[in-house]
Amino acid sequence: MQKKQQYNTNKLHKRLRRQVGTAIADFNMIEAGDRIMVCLSGGKDSYALLDILRNLQAHAPLEFELIAVNLDQKQPGFPEQVLPGYLTDIGMPYRIVEQDTYSVVKRVIAEGKTTCSLCSRLRRGVLYRVASELGATKIALGHHRDDILETLFLNMFYGGKLKAMPPKLVSDDGKHIVIRPLAYCKEKDLAAYAEAENFPIIPCNLCGSQKNLQRQAIKEMMQQWDKKFPGRLETMFRSIQNIQLSHLADASRYDFFNLKARGEPVIDGDTAFDEEVFEPTIEEMLIPGSDETGDSRLASG
C-alpha cells in the first residue's frame, strides 16, 4: 500500500510540474534573468507554487531568481514565526512585509459584509510597492485553474462581463507583469500535493471564515459538476482558450455593423439555421436518465 501511495504521489508531482512548465512556456511567463517575486500567503496553493518553481529553477535551461514575499496583515492570532521558519529551513530568500490591512478592512467594511474586494485592493497596492523595491521583473500568484473558472462565472453571473483571470497580465499600474503559473492545475491536485509535502498551512481568518460568499457558491456548483460529469471543467477551461468573437455579441470587439455577405466562404461564418450539436460525454451515455438532482456517479465495479 505504501509503495502504491508513493507511486501516486510521484505521478501527481510530475503532472503538476509538467502543467506548470507548459503554462510557463505557452505564455512566456519566465525569461532568462528574471527576478520573480513569489507571493506566499501560507495557503496550500502558494506553497505548491513556490515548491514547483524551485524545482523548475533547479532543472530549467535558463537562469532566474526567486524571492518569496509574505504580507503579514496583522490578523489576530497569525502565527508569524511559521513562514520565516519554513523559508529559512529550505534556504529560500524571503521578505516579510508587515502592514495592518486587517484593521483597515474591519473598520471600513460593515459586519457581515464581504471583505474580499477591499482586502484584495490593499494587498495589491502593497505587493506592487514591494515588487518595485525588490527590482522584481515578475510577480507570481498562486491562482489555479479552478480560480480562473470561478472568476469567469462570477463575472458572468454578477458582473455582466465575459472575463476571467488571465495567466499573464500587466498590472493595473502599468509597471509590473503578473503571472499565474498554476493556471493549468486543478485545485484538488494542489490540495493533494500540499498534503503529501506536509506544508505548514496557515488558515486565513479574514476571508476564509466568511459565509455565503458568491465565490463559495460558484465553487460548490463547479464541484458538483466535476463530480457528476468528470471532464466538464477541463472542457470549460478549453473554451476560454478558443474564443470566437463572431459568435458572441460584443459590437466593440467584432464589426457586426459592417458585416455583409460577399459571396465568398468565410472561415468563421455561421451554419445558417443548423443548431449546434454537442456529443454527449461518456459519463452521460453510461448514466441513462440522469438528471440534475439524481446521483449520476458511475457504479463501481
mmCIF file of C-alpha atoms in Angstrom:
data_model
loop_
_atom_site.group_PDB
_atom_site.id
_atom_site.type_symbol
_atom_site.label_atom_id
_atom_site.label_comp_id
_atom_site.label_asym_id
_atom_site.label_seq_id
_atom_site.Cartn_x
_atom_site.Cartn_y
_atom_site.Cartn_z
ATOM 1 C CA MET A 1 0.000 0.000 0.000
ATOM 2 C CA GLN A 2 2.854 2.356 0.877
ATOM 3 C CA LYS A 3 4.523 1.700 -2.496
ATOM 4 C CA LYS A 4 1.266 2.468 -4.308
ATOM 5 C CA GLN A 5 0.860 5.713 -2.347
ATOM 6 C CA GLN A 6 4.403 6.756 -3.215
ATOM 7 C CA TYR A 7 3.814 5.886 -6.868
ATOM 8 C CA ASN A 8 0.650 8.010 -6.971
ATOM 9 C CA THR A 9 2.403 10.877 -5.198
ATOM 10 C CA ASN A 10 5.260 10.805 -7.703
ATOM 11 C CA LYS A 11 2.746 10.837 -10.576
ATOM 12 C CA LEU A 12 0.983 13.819 -9.020
ATOM 13 C CA HIS A 13 4.246 15.731 -8.606
ATOM 14 C CA LYS A 14 5.255 15.048 -12.208
ATOM 15 C CA ARG A 15 1.828 16.041 -13.529
ATOM 16 C CA LEU A 16 1.786 19.365 -11.662
ATOM 17 C CA ARG A 17 5.344 20.217 -12.659
ATOM 18 C CA ARG A 18 4.544 19.393 -16.278
ATOM 19 C CA GLN A 19 1.404 21.553 -16.185
ATOM 20 C CA VAL A 20 3.304 24.472 -14.655
ATOM 21 C CA GLY A 21 6.104 24.098 -17.191
ATOM 22 C CA THR A 22 3.580 24.023 -20.046
ATOM 23 C CA ALA A 23 1.796 27.146 -18.786
ATOM 24 C CA ILE A 24 5.109 28.969 -18.431
ATOM 25 C CA ALA A 25 6.067 28.030 -21.992
ATOM 26 C CA ASP A 26 2.637 28.775 -23.506
ATOM 27 C CA PHE A 27 2.546 32.303 -22.116
ATOM 28 C CA ASN A 28 6.290 33.059 -21.932
ATOM 29 C CA MET A 29 5.943 33.681 -18.211
ATOM 30 C CA ILE A 30 9.606 33.348 -17.268
ATOM 31 C CA GLU A 31 12.602 34.644 -19.197
ATOM 32 C CA ALA A 32 16.341 34.459 -18.613
ATOM 33 C CA GLY A 33 17.457 36.839 -15.889
ATOM 34 C CA ASP A 34 14.001 37.293 -14.370
ATOM 35 C CA ARG A 35 13.729 38.107 -10.681
ATOM 36 C CA ILE A 36 10.402 36.618 -9.650
ATOM 37 C CA MET A 37 8.568 37.692 -6.532
ATOM 38 C CA VAL A 38 6.501 34.705 -5.384
ATOM 39 C CA CYS A 39 3.586 35.844 -3.244
ATOM 40 C CA LEU A 40 3.334 33.414 -0.332
ATOM 41 C CA SER A 41 0.170 33.580 1.771
ATOM 42 C CA GLY A 42 0.670 30.417 3.798
ATOM 43 C CA GLY A 43 -2.119 28.613 1.942
ATOM 44 C CA LYS A 44 -1.799 25.357 0.000
ATOM 45 C CA ASP A 45 -1.688 26.977 -3.441
ATOM 46 C CA SER A 46 1.121 29.447 -2.782
ATOM 47 C CA TYR A 47 3.207 26.786 -1.012
ATOM 48 C CA ALA A 48 2.792 24.489 -4.010
ATOM 49 C CA LEU A 49 3.626 27.325 -6.403
ATOM 50 C CA LEU A 50 6.873 28.130 -4.610
ATOM 51 C CA ASP A 51 7.863 24.472 -4.313
ATOM 52 C CA ILE A 52 7.235 23.725 -8.000
ATOM 53 C CA LEU A 53 9.017 26.893 -9.166
ATOM 54 C CA ARG A 54 12.028 25.978 -7.031
ATOM 55 C CA ASN A 55 12.088 22.546 -8.627
ATOM 56 C CA LEU A 56 11.874 24.053 -12.123
ATOM 57 C CA GLN A 57 14.554 26.585 -11.246
ATOM 58 C CA ALA A 58 16.920 23.739 -10.371
ATOM 59 C CA HIS A 59 16.353 21.988 -13.715
ATOM 60 C CA ALA A 60 15.471 24.787 -16.168
ATOM 61 C CA PRO A 61 17.867 25.580 -19.027
ATOM 62 C CA LEU A 62 17.632 29.289 -18.215
ATOM 63 C CA GLU A 63 18.596 31.119 -15.024
ATOM 64 C CA PHE A 64 16.137 33.135 -12.969
ATOM 65 C CA GLU A 65 15.835 34.252 -9.354
ATOM 66 C CA LEU A 66 13.060 33.591 -6.870
ATOM 67 C CA ILE A 67 12.243 35.566 -3.743
ATOM 68 C CA ALA A 68 9.285 34.722 -1.523
ATOM 69 C CA VAL A 69 7.245 37.599 -0.134
ATOM 70 C CA ASN A 70 4.584 37.358 2.555
ATOM 71 C CA LEU A 71 2.302 40.186 3.590
ATOM 72 C CA ASP A 72 1.639 39.969 7.331
ATOM 73 C CA GLN A 73 -1.739 41.717 7.523
ATOM 74 C CA LYS A 74 -1.754 41.602 11.326
ATOM 75 C CA GLN A 75 -4.674 39.251 11.603
ATOM 76 C CA PRO A 76 -5.263 38.270 15.239
ATOM 77 C CA GLY A 77 -3.578 35.003 16.068
ATOM 78 C CA PHE A 78 -1.485 34.911 12.897
ATOM 79 C CA PRO A 79 1.468 32.540 13.588
ATOM 80 C CA GLU A 80 4.144 34.940 12.359
ATOM 81 C CA GLN A 81 7.001 32.519 13.062
ATOM 82 C CA VAL A 82 5.754 29.778 10.694
ATOM 83 C CA LEU A 83 6.742 31.212 7.302
ATOM 84 C CA PRO A 84 10.172 32.596 8.308
ATOM 85 C CA GLY A 85 10.994 29.234 9.878
ATOM 86 C CA TYR A 86 9.872 27.270 6.818
ATOM 87 C CA LEU A 87 11.651 29.534 4.329
ATOM 88 C CA THR A 88 14.859 29.535 6.364
ATOM 89 C CA ASP A 89 14.792 25.738 6.584
ATOM 90 C CA ILE A 90 14.544 25.342 2.793
ATOM 91 C CA GLY A 91 17.144 28.049 2.123
ATOM 92 C CA MET A 92 14.720 30.365 0.334
ATOM 93 C CA PRO A 93 15.391 34.123 0.157
ATOM 94 C CA TYR A 94 12.359 35.931 1.524
ATOM 95 C CA ARG A 95 10.882 39.154 2.800
ATOM 96 C CA ILE A 96 8.085 39.535 5.326
ATOM 97 C CA VAL A 97 6.137 42.776 4.876
ATOM 98 C CA GLU A 98 4.174 43.935 7.902
ATOM 99 C CA GLN A 99 1.181 46.160 7.217
ATOM 100 C CA ASP A 100 -2.023 46.257 9.231
ATOM 101 C CA THR A 101 -4.573 45.958 6.434
ATOM 102 C CA TYR A 102 -6.713 43.759 8.701
ATOM 103 C CA SER A 103 -7.750 46.681 10.936
ATOM 104 C CA VAL A 104 -8.480 48.832 7.877
ATOM 105 C CA VAL A 105 -10.790 46.198 6.403
ATOM 106 C CA LYS A 106 -12.589 45.555 9.692
ATOM 107 C CA ARG A 107 -13.059 49.288 10.241
ATOM 108 C CA VAL A 108 -14.321 50.124 6.747
ATOM 109 C CA ILE A 109 -16.446 47.057 5.932
ATOM 110 C CA ALA A 110 -19.657 46.667 7.931
ATOM 111 C CA GLU A 111 -20.076 43.480 9.958
ATOM 112 C CA GLY A 112 -21.489 40.681 7.814
ATOM 113 C CA LYS A 113 -20.418 42.248 4.521
ATOM 114 C CA THR A 114 -17.858 40.653 2.190
ATOM 115 C CA THR A 115 -14.324 41.902 2.855
ATOM 116 C CA CYS A 116 -12.578 40.317 -0.138
ATOM 117 C CA SER A 117 -12.677 43.265 -2.539
ATOM 118 C CA LEU A 118 -11.114 45.850 -0.210
ATOM 119 C CA CYS A 119 -8.638 43.344 1.223
ATOM 120 C CA SER A 120 -7.512 42.422 -2.289
ATOM 121 C CA ARG A 121 -7.013 46.056 -3.321
ATOM 122 C CA LEU A 122 -4.979 46.826 -0.223
ATOM 123 C CA ARG A 123 -2.804 43.744 -0.682
ATOM 124 C CA ARG A 124 -2.258 44.523 -4.337
ATOM 125 C CA GLY A 125 -1.010 48.040 -3.599
ATOM 126 C CA VAL A 126 1.462 46.796 -1.011
ATOM 127 C CA LEU A 127 2.760 43.977 -3.207
ATOM 128 C CA TYR A 128 3.270 46.291 -6.192
ATOM 129 C CA ARG A 129 5.314 48.613 -3.995
ATOM 130 C CA VAL A 130 7.423 45.754 -2.648
ATOM 131 C CA ALA A 131 7.990 44.370 -6.153
ATOM 132 C CA SER A 132 9.425 47.753 -7.186
ATOM 133 C CA GLU A 133 11.640 47.873 -4.102
ATOM 134 C CA LEU A 134 12.980 44.379 -4.809
ATOM 135 C CA GLY A 135 13.521 45.020 -8.518
ATOM 136 C CA ALA A 136 11.226 42.105 -9.352
ATOM 137 C CA THR A 137 10.507 41.658 -13.061
ATOM 138 C CA LYS A 138 7.553 39.304 -12.461
ATOM 139 C CA ILE A 139 5.015 38.817 -9.670
ATOM 140 C CA ALA A 140 3.887 35.176 -9.337
ATOM 141 C CA LEU A 141 0.460 34.453 -7.837
ATOM 142 C CA GLY A 142 -0.966 31.101 -6.782
ATOM 143 C CA HIS A 143 -4.270 31.167 -8.651
ATOM 144 C CA HIS A 144 -5.119 27.830 -10.296
ATOM 145 C CA ARG A 145 -7.486 26.575 -12.999
ATOM 146 C CA ASP A 146 -10.494 26.435 -10.673
ATOM 147 C CA ASP A 147 -9.892 30.025 -9.516
ATOM 148 C CA ILE A 148 -9.864 31.129 -13.153
ATOM 149 C CA LEU A 149 -13.150 29.351 -13.944
ATOM 150 C CA GLU A 150 -14.779 30.616 -10.742
ATOM 151 C CA THR A 151 -13.854 34.165 -11.727
ATOM 152 C CA LEU A 152 -15.324 33.597 -15.196
ATOM 153 C CA PHE A 153 -18.686 32.617 -13.688
ATOM 154 C CA LEU A 154 -18.605 35.363 -11.054
ATOM 155 C CA ASN A 155 -18.164 37.952 -13.798
ATOM 156 C CA MET A 156 -20.910 36.383 -15.926
ATOM 157 C CA PHE A 157 -23.444 35.916 -13.126
ATOM 158 C CA TYR A 158 -22.822 39.043 -11.080
ATOM 159 C CA GLY A 159 -20.793 41.447 -13.234
ATOM 160 C CA GLY A 160 -22.306 41.040 -16.692
ATOM 161 C CA LYS A 161 -18.848 40.524 -18.219
ATOM 162 C CA LEU A 162 -17.158 37.679 -20.075
ATOM 163 C CA LYS A 163 -13.904 37.909 -18.141
ATOM 164 C CA ALA A 164 -11.696 35.572 -16.127
ATOM 165 C CA MET A 165 -8.154 35.668 -14.693
ATOM 166 C CA PRO A 166 -5.501 35.649 -17.424
ATOM 167 C CA PRO A 167 -2.384 33.508 -16.883
ATOM 168 C CA LYS A 168 -0.281 36.611 -17.605
ATOM 169 C CA LEU A 169 -1.114 40.307 -17.491
ATOM 170 C CA VAL A 170 0.261 43.775 -16.986
ATOM 171 C CA SER A 171 -0.565 45.172 -13.537
ATOM 172 C CA ASP A 172 -3.099 47.973 -13.304
ATOM 173 C CA ASP A 173 -0.342 50.492 -12.530
ATOM 174 C CA GLY A 174 1.352 49.508 -15.793
ATOM 175 C CA LYS A 175 4.679 48.748 -14.099
ATOM 176 C CA HIS A 176 4.655 45.006 -13.465
ATOM 177 C CA ILE A 177 3.979 41.667 -15.143
ATOM 178 C CA VAL A 178 1.804 39.337 -13.075
ATOM 179 C CA ILE A 179 1.973 35.605 -13.823
ATOM 180 C CA ARG A 180 -0.124 32.640 -12.709
ATOM 181 C CA PRO A 181 1.994 29.527 -13.328
ATOM 182 C CA LEU A 182 -0.668 27.252 -11.766
ATOM 183 C CA ALA A 183 -3.206 28.209 -14.469
ATOM 184 C CA TYR A 184 -3.438 24.619 -15.777
ATOM 185 C CA CYS A 185 -3.503 22.944 -12.328
ATOM 186 C CA LYS A 186 -6.600 21.562 -10.596
ATOM 187 C CA GLU A 187 -7.300 22.692 -7.043
ATOM 188 C CA LYS A 188 -7.804 19.125 -5.831
ATOM 189 C CA ASP A 189 -4.376 18.156 -7.192
ATOM 190 C CA LEU A 190 -2.784 21.083 -5.370
ATOM 191 C CA ALA A 191 -4.541 20.070 -2.146
ATOM 192 C CA ALA A 192 -3.170 16.532 -2.505
ATOM 193 C CA TYR A 193 0.300 17.943 -3.262
ATOM 194 C CA ALA A 194 0.218 20.139 -0.148
ATOM 195 C CA GLU A 195 -0.823 17.189 1.980
ATOM 196 C CA ALA A 196 1.916 14.966 0.540
ATOM 197 C CA GLU A 197 4.554 17.653 1.138
ATOM 198 C CA ASN A 198 3.183 18.428 4.612
ATOM 199 C CA PHE A 199 3.328 22.189 4.117
ATOM 200 C CA PRO A 200 2.687 24.201 7.316
ATOM 201 C CA ILE A 201 -0.659 25.634 6.170
ATOM 202 C CA ILE A 202 -1.813 28.903 7.761
ATOM 203 C CA PRO A 203 -5.597 29.452 7.552
ATOM 204 C CA CYS A 204 -6.969 32.905 6.705
ATOM 205 C CA ASN A 205 -9.470 34.020 9.349
ATOM 206 C CA LEU A 206 -10.384 37.190 7.465
ATOM 207 C CA CYS A 207 -11.874 35.944 4.188
ATOM 208 C CA GLY A 208 -11.861 32.175 4.580
ATOM 209 C CA SER A 209 -14.260 32.307 7.526
ATOM 210 C CA GLN A 210 -16.944 34.331 5.744
ATOM 211 C CA LYS A 211 -20.183 32.527 4.973
ATOM 212 C CA ASN A 212 -22.385 32.838 1.893
ATOM 213 C CA LEU A 213 -19.667 34.252 -0.334
ATOM 214 C CA GLN A 214 -20.598 34.387 -4.016
ATOM 215 C CA ARG A 215 -17.288 32.690 -4.881
ATOM 216 C CA GLN A 216 -18.064 29.856 -2.471
ATOM 217 C CA ALA A 217 -21.419 29.290 -4.133
ATOM 218 C CA ILE A 218 -19.717 29.122 -7.541
ATOM 219 C CA LYS A 219 -17.071 26.762 -6.173
ATOM 220 C CA GLU A 220 -19.726 24.376 -4.852
ATOM 221 C CA MET A 221 -21.546 24.464 -8.197
ATOM 222 C CA MET A 222 -18.350 23.565 -10.057
ATOM 223 C CA GLN A 223 -17.523 20.782 -7.601
ATOM 224 C CA GLN A 224 -20.951 19.254 -8.219
ATOM 225 C CA TRP A 225 -20.403 19.419 -11.974
ATOM 226 C CA ASP A 226 -16.969 17.865 -11.644
ATOM 227 C CA LYS A 227 -18.396 15.039 -9.538
ATOM 228 C CA LYS A 228 -21.363 14.395 -11.800
ATOM 229 C CA PHE A 229 -19.624 14.871 -15.154
ATOM 230 C CA PRO A 230 -15.849 14.314 -14.898
ATOM 231 C CA GLY A 231 -14.046 16.251 -17.591
ATOM 232 C CA ARG A 232 -16.559 19.115 -17.759
ATOM 233 C CA LEU A 233 -14.229 21.613 -16.071
ATOM 234 C CA GLU A 234 -11.427 20.732 -18.487
ATOM 235 C CA THR A 235 -13.782 21.409 -21.407
ATOM 236 C CA MET A 236 -14.873 24.701 -19.853
ATOM 237 C CA PHE A 237 -11.284 25.808 -19.413
ATOM 238 C CA ARG A 238 -10.515 24.976 -23.040
ATOM 239 C CA SER A 239 -13.375 27.268 -24.052
ATOM 240 C CA ILE A 240 -11.583 30.364 -22.763
ATOM 241 C CA GLN A 241 -8.646 29.401 -24.971
ATOM 242 C CA ASN A 242 -10.884 29.040 -28.017
ATOM 243 C CA ILE A 243 -12.854 32.288 -28.295
ATOM 244 C CA GLN A 244 -14.926 33.052 -31.415
ATOM 245 C CA LEU A 245 -15.811 36.737 -31.327
ATOM 246 C CA SER A 246 -18.022 36.437 -34.402
ATOM 247 C CA HIS A 247 -20.339 34.181 -32.415
ATOM 248 C CA LEU A 248 -20.715 36.417 -29.387
ATOM 249 C CA ALA A 249 -22.391 39.831 -29.270
ATOM 250 C CA ASP A 250 -19.796 42.482 -28.455
ATOM 251 C CA ALA A 251 -20.015 45.044 -31.261
ATOM 252 C CA SER A 252 -16.942 46.850 -29.919
ATOM 253 C CA ARG A 253 -14.825 43.712 -30.460
ATOM 254 C CA TYR A 254 -16.296 42.473 -33.734
ATOM 255 C CA ASP A 255 -17.501 44.604 -36.640
ATOM 256 C CA PHE A 256 -21.098 43.407 -36.886
ATOM 257 C CA PHE A 257 -22.139 46.843 -38.213
ATOM 258 C CA ASN A 258 -20.234 46.449 -41.489
ATOM 259 C CA LEU A 259 -20.781 42.705 -41.822
ATOM 260 C CA LYS A 260 -22.005 41.836 -45.326
ATOM 261 C CA ALA A 261 -22.441 38.744 -47.469
ATOM 262 C CA ARG A 262 -19.724 38.898 -50.131
ATOM 263 C CA GLY A 263 -20.408 35.613 -51.901
ATOM 264 C CA GLU A 264 -17.204 34.005 -50.653
ATOM 265 C CA PRO A 265 -16.584 31.342 -47.993
ATOM 266 C CA VAL A 266 -15.936 32.794 -44.541
ATOM 267 C CA ILE A 267 -13.751 30.988 -42.017
ATOM 268 C CA ASP A 268 -15.906 31.920 -39.025
ATOM 269 C CA GLY A 269 -19.199 32.050 -40.900
ATOM 270 C CA ASP A 270 -22.325 30.588 -39.354
ATOM 271 C CA THR A 271 -24.027 27.329 -40.383
ATOM 272 C CA ALA A 272 -27.242 29.245 -41.015
ATOM 273 C CA PHE A 273 -30.257 27.573 -39.386
ATOM 274 C CA ASP A 274 -28.477 24.498 -38.011
ATOM 275 C CA GLU A 275 -28.347 24.227 -34.243
ATOM 276 C CA GLU A 276 -25.067 23.395 -32.543
ATOM 277 C CA VAL A 277 -24.777 19.674 -31.830
ATOM 278 C CA PHE A 278 -22.728 18.556 -28.851
ATOM 279 C CA GLU A 279 -21.687 14.948 -28.437
ATOM 280 C CA PRO A 280 -22.647 13.518 -25.036
ATOM 281 C CA THR A 281 -19.821 12.715 -22.698
ATOM 282 C CA ILE A 282 -19.025 9.096 -21.874
ATOM 283 C CA GLU A 283 -20.444 9.703 -18.395
ATOM 284 C CA GLU A 284 -23.750 10.948 -19.765
ATOM 285 C CA MET A 285 -24.071 7.973 -22.123
ATOM 286 C CA LEU A 286 -23.354 5.490 -19.334
ATOM 287 C CA ILE A 287 -25.898 7.022 -16.980
ATOM 288 C CA PRO A 288 -29.350 6.708 -18.579
ATOM 289 C CA GLY A 289 -31.978 9.055 -17.231
ATOM 290 C CA SER A 290 -29.576 11.044 -15.073
ATOM 291 C CA ASP A 291 -30.908 14.442 -14.060
ATOM 292 C CA GLU A 292 -29.700 17.457 -12.127
ATOM 293 C CA THR A 293 -30.838 16.049 -8.792
ATOM 294 C CA GLY A 294 -30.007 12.387 -9.222
ATOM 295 C CA ASP A 295 -26.811 10.648 -8.205
ATOM 296 C CA SER A 296 -25.006 10.227 -11.500
ATOM 297 C CA ARG A 297 -21.816 8.604 -10.310
ATOM 298 C CA LEU A 298 -20.695 5.532 -12.162
ATOM 299 C CA ALA A 299 -21.336 2.327 -10.294
ATOM 300 C CA SER A 300 -18.112 0.890 -9.015
ATOM 301 C CA GLY A 301 -17.270 -2.476 -10.417
#
